[in-house]
Short mmCIF file of C-alpha atoms and ligand atoms in Angstrom, two decimals:
data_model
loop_
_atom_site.label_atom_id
_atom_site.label_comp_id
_atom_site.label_asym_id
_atom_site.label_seq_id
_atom_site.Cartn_x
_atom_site.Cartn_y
_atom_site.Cartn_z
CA UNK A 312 -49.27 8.30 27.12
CA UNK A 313 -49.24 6.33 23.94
CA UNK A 314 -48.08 8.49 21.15
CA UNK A 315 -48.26 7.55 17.07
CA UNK A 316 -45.67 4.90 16.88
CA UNK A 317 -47.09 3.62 20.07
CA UNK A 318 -50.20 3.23 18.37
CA UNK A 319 -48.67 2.21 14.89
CA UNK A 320 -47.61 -0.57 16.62
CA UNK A 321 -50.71 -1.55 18.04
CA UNK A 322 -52.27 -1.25 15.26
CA UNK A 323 -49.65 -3.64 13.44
CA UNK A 324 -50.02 -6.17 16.23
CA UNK A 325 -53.52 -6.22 16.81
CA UNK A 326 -54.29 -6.80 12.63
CA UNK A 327 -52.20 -9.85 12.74
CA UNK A 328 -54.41 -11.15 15.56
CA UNK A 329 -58.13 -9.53 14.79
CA UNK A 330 -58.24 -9.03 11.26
CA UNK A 331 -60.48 -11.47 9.47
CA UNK A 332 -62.35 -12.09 12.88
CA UNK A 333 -66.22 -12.00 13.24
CA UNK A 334 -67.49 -9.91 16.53
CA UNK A 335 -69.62 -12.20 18.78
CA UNK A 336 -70.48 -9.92 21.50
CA UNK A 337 -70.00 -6.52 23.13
CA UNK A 338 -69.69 -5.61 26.53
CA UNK A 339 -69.61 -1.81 27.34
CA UNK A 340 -68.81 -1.97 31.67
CA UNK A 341 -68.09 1.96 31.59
CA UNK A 342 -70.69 4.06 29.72
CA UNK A 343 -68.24 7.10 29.07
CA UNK A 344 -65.91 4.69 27.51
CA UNK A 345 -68.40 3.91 24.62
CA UNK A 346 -70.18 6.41 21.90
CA UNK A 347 -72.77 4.99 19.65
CA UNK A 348 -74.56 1.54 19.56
CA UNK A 349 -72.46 -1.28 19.72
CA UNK A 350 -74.88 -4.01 18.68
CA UNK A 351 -73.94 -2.68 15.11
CA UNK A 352 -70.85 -4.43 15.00
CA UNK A 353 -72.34 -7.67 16.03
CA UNK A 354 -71.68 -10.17 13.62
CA UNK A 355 -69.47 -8.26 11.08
CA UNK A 356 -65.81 -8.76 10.77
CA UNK A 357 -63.04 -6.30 10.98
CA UNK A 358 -61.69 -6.20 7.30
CA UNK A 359 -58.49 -3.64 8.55
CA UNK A 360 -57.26 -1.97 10.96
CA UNK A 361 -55.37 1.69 10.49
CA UNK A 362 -54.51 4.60 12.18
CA UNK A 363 -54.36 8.27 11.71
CA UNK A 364 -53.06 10.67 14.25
CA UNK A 365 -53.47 8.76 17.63
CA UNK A 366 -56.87 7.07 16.59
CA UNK A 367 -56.65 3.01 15.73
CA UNK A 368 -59.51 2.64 13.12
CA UNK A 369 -60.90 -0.86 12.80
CA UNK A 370 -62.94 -1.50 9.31
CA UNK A 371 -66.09 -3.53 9.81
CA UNK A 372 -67.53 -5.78 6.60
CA UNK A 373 -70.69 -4.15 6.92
CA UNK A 374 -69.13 -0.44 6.22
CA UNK A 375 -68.84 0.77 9.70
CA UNK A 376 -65.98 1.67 12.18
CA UNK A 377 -64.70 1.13 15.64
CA UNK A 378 -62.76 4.64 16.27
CA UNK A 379 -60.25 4.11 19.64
CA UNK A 380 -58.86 7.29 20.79
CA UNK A 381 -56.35 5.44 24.12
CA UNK A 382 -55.74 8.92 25.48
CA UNK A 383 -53.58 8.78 28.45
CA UNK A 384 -53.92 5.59 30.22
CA UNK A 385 -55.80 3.29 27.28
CA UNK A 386 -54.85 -0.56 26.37
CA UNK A 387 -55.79 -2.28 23.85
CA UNK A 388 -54.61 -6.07 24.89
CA UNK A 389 -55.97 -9.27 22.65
CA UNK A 390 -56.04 -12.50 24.69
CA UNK A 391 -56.49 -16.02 23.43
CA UNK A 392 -55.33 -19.45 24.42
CA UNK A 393 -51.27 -18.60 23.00
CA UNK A 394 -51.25 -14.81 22.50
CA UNK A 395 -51.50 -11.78 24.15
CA UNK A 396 -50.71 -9.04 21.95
CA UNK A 397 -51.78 -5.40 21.78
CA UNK A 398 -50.45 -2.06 23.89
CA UNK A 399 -50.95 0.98 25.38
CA UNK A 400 -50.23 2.71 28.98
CA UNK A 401 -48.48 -0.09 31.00
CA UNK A 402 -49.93 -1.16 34.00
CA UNK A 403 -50.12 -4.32 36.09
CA UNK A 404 -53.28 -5.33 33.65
CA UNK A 405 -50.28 -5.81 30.80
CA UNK A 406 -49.41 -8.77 32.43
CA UNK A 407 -52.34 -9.56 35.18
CA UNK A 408 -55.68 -11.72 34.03
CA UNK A 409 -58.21 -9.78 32.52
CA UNK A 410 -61.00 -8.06 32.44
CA UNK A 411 -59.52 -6.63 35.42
CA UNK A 412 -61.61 -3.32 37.44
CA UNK A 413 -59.99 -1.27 34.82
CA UNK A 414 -61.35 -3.10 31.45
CA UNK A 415 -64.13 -0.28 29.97
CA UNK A 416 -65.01 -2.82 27.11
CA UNK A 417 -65.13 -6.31 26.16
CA UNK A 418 -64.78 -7.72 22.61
CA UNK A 419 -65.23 -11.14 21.85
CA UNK A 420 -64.68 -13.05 18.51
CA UNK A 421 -67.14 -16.27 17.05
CA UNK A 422 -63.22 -17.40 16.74
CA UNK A 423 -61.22 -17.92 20.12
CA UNK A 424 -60.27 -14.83 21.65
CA UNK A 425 -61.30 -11.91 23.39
CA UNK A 426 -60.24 -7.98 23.07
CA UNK A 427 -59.86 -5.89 26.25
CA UNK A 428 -60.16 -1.93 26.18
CA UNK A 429 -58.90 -0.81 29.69
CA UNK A 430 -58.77 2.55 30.72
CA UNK A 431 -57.39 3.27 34.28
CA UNK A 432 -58.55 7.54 33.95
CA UNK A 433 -61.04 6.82 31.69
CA UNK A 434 -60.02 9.46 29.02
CA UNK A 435 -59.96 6.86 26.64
CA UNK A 436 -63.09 6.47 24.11
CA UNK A 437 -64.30 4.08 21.39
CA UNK A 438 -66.92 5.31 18.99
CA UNK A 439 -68.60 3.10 16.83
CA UNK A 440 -68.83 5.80 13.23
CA UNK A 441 -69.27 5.53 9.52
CA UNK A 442 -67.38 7.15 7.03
CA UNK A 443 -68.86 10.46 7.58
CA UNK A 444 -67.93 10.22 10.84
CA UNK A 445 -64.33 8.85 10.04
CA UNK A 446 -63.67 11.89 8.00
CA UNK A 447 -65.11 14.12 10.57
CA UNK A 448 -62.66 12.44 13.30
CA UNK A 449 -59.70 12.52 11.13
CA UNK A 450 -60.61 16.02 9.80
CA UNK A 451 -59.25 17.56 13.53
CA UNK A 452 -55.96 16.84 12.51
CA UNK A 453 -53.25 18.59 10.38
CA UNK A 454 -51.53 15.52 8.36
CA UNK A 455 -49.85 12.48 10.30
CA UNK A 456 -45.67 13.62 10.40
CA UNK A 457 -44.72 10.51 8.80
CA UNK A 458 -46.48 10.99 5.75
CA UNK A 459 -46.32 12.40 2.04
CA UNK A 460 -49.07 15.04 3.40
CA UNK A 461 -46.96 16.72 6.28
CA UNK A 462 -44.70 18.60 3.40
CA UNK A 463 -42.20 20.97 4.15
CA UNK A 464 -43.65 23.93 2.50
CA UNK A 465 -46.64 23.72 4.71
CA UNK A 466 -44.76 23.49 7.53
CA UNK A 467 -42.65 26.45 7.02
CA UNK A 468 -45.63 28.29 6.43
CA UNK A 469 -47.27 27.78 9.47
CA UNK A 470 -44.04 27.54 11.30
CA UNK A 471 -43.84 31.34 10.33
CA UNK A 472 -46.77 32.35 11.82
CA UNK A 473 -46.02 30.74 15.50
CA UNK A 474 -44.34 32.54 17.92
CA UNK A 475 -45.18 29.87 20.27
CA UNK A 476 -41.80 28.06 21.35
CA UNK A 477 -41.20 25.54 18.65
CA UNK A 478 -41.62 22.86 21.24
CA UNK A 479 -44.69 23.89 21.86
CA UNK A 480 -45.81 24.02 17.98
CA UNK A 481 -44.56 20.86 16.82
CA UNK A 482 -46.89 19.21 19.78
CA UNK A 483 -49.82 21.00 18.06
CA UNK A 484 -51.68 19.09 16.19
CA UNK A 485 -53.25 21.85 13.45
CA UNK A 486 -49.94 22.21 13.00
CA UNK A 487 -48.63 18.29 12.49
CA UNK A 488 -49.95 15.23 13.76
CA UNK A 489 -48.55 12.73 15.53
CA UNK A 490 -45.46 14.51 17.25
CA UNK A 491 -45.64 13.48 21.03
CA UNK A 492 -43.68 14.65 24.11
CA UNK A 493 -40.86 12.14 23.70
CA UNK A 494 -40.41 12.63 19.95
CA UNK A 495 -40.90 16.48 20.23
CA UNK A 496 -37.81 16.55 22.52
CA UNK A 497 -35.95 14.32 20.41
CA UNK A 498 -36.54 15.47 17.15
CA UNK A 499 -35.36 18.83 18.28
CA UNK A 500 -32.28 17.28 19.82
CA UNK A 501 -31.45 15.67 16.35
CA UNK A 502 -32.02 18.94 14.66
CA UNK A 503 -29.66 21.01 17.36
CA UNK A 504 -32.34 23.20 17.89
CA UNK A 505 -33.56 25.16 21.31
CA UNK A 506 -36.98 24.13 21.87
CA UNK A 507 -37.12 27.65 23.78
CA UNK A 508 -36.80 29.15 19.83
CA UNK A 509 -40.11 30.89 18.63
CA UNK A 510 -40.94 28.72 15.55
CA UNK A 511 -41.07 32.24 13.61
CA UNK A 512 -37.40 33.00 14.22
CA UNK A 513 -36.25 29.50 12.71
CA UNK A 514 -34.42 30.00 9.37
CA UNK A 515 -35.61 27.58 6.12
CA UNK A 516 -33.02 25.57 7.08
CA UNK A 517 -33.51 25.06 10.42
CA UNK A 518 -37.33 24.23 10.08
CA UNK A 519 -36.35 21.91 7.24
CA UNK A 520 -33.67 20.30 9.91
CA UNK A 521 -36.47 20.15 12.76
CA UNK A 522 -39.00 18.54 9.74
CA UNK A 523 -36.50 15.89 8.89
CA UNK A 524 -35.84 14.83 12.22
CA UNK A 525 -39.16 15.22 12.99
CA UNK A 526 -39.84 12.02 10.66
CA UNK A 527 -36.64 10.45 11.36
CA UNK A 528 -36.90 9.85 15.47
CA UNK A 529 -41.26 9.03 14.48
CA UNK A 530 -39.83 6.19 12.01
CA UNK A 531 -36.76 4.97 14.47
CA UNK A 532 -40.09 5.06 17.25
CA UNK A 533 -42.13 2.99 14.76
CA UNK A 534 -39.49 0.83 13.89
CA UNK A 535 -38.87 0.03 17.47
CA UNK A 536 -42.40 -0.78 18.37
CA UNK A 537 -42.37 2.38 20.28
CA UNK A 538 -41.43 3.29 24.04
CA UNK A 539 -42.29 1.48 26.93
CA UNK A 540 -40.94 4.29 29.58
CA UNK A 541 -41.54 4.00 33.02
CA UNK A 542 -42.58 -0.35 33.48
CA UNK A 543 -42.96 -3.61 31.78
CA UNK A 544 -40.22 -2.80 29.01
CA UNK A 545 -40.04 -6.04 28.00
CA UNK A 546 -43.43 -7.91 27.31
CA UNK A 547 -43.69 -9.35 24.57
CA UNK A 548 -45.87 -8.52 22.07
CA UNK A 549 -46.63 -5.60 24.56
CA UNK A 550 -43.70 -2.97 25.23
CA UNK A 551 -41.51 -1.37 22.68
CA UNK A 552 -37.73 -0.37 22.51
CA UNK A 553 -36.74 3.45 21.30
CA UNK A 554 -36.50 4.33 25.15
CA UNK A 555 -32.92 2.06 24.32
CA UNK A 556 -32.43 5.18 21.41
CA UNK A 557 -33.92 8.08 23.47
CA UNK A 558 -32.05 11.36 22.68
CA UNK A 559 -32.95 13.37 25.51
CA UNK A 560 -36.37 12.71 27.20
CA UNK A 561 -36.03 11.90 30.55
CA UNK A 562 -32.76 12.05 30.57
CA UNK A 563 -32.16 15.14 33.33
CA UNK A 564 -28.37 15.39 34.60
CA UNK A 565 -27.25 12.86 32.04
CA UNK A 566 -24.88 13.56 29.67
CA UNK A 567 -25.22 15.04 26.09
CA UNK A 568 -24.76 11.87 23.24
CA UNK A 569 -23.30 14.35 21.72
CA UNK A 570 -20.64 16.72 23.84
CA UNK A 571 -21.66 15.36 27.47
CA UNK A 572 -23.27 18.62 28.42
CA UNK A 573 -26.11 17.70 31.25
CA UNK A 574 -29.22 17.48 30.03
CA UNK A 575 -31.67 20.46 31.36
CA UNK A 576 -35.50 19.95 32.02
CA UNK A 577 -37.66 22.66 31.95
CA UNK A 578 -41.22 22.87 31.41
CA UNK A 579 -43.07 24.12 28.40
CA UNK A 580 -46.99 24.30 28.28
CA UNK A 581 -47.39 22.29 31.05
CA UNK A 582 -45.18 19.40 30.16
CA UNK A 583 -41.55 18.74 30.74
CA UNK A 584 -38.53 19.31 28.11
CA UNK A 585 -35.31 18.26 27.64
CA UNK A 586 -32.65 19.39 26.39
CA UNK A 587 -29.18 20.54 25.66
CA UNK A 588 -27.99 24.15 26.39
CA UNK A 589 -24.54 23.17 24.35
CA UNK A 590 -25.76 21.53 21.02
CA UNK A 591 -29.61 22.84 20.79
CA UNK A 592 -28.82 26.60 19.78
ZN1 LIG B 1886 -24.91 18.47 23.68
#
């Protein structure tokens, strides 16, 4: 599943390819994939593209929006005669020709080139929205973890009123954004911290060590392009590299970085952890 520096990087790659670009046509092959009337965007050019949480945002010139939420198995891949650039889930249709029996949408450009949304689960949405609608997306979400808005005091203060497994509550998104399963397990390996704590029984300075790493293995992600876990780590313009600088996630049996302990998996809300019973008190 993509998670925010997974889609930071998309986002990065695909406004070096799109931006500036004037939409031609449309094609919506999966109804559930699509919300809103695409013929909108028709002739009007994407001015930006940004994300918040997990959602890519592209600007149109005519004031409205083409929300992408890739869920678990989304792409986003841009195709023209030299580049193919873009992200998501990978799958055979990373490297394969496209549309392929997967693609959900077709984009194309009055300038060469052609943007693929494919979906293998269908979870995946784009949502044509104006700013209203922007604000009402982005308004599910407590502030992105690698911003000025996800402060420390705030944090603490809703940290204090979990006694969900901190795990658990820094994959919650009223409490911070953007703080997937790989990150969540790293982060708390950074911060030596049991992810079987309840976030009420953390001291100040042990939320304020979780917060820090927090951002710090969400920027490393970012700066890495991401992680590309299971196939295809090397495409480029496709995978990214922080599964070379994983901590802890998937890592069962291996040895600590840090004292060689084994790594433990457990699960935790229905999703697997990591960690280590030495170091991560
Ligand atoms: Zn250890």
């Amino acid at each position: 599943m993509p998670e925010l520096p997974e889609v930071e990087t998309i986002a990065r790659r695909l406004r070096e390819v799109v931006k500036d670009k004037r939409l031609k046509t449309i094609q919506v092959l999966r109804e559930k994939s699509f919300q809103g009337n695409p013929d909108l965007l028709v002739g009007s050019t994407i001015i930006d593209i940004s994300r918040r949480a997990k959602i890519l945002n592209f600007t149109f010139s005519n004031d409205l929006h083409l929300l992408v939420h890739l869920k678990m198995t989304g792409q986003l891949i841009f195709v023209d005669a030299g580049t193919r650039v873009g992200g998501g889930h990978p799958t055979d249709d990373w490297v394969n020709s496209l549309p392929s029996k997967h693609t959900r949408v077709v984009i194309d450009f009055e300038e060469p080139g052609t943007l693929f949304f494919n979906d293998l689960r269908v979870f995946g949405w784009m949502k044509v929205v104006d700013q209203a609608g922007v604000d009402q997306e982005y308004g599910k979400y407590a502030p992105d973890v690698n911003t000025t808005e996800f402060a420390l005091q705030d944090f603490q203060e809703k940290l204090s009123k979990r006694s969900q497994p901190i795990k658990v509550a820094l994959m919650d998104t009223s409490i911070v954004s953007g703080i997937g399963n790989i990150y969540a397990n790293d982060a708390l390996h950074l911060a030596k911290i049991s992810p079987l704590r309840p976030a009420k029984s953390l001291s100040s300075k042990q939320v304020k060590a979780v917060y820090l790493a927090a951002r710090a293995v969400i920027e490393k992600g970012i700066e890495l392009g991401g992680a590309t876990i299971k196939t295809y780590r090397t495409v480029d313009g496709l995978s990214g590299d922080y599964q070379s600088v994983v901590r802890v996630y998937q890592k069962e049996s291996q040895p600590c970085l840090v004292c060689s302990t084994p790594i433990i998996r457990i699960k935790q809300a229905g999703r697997s952890t990591f960690y280590c019973p030495h170091c991560q008190k």
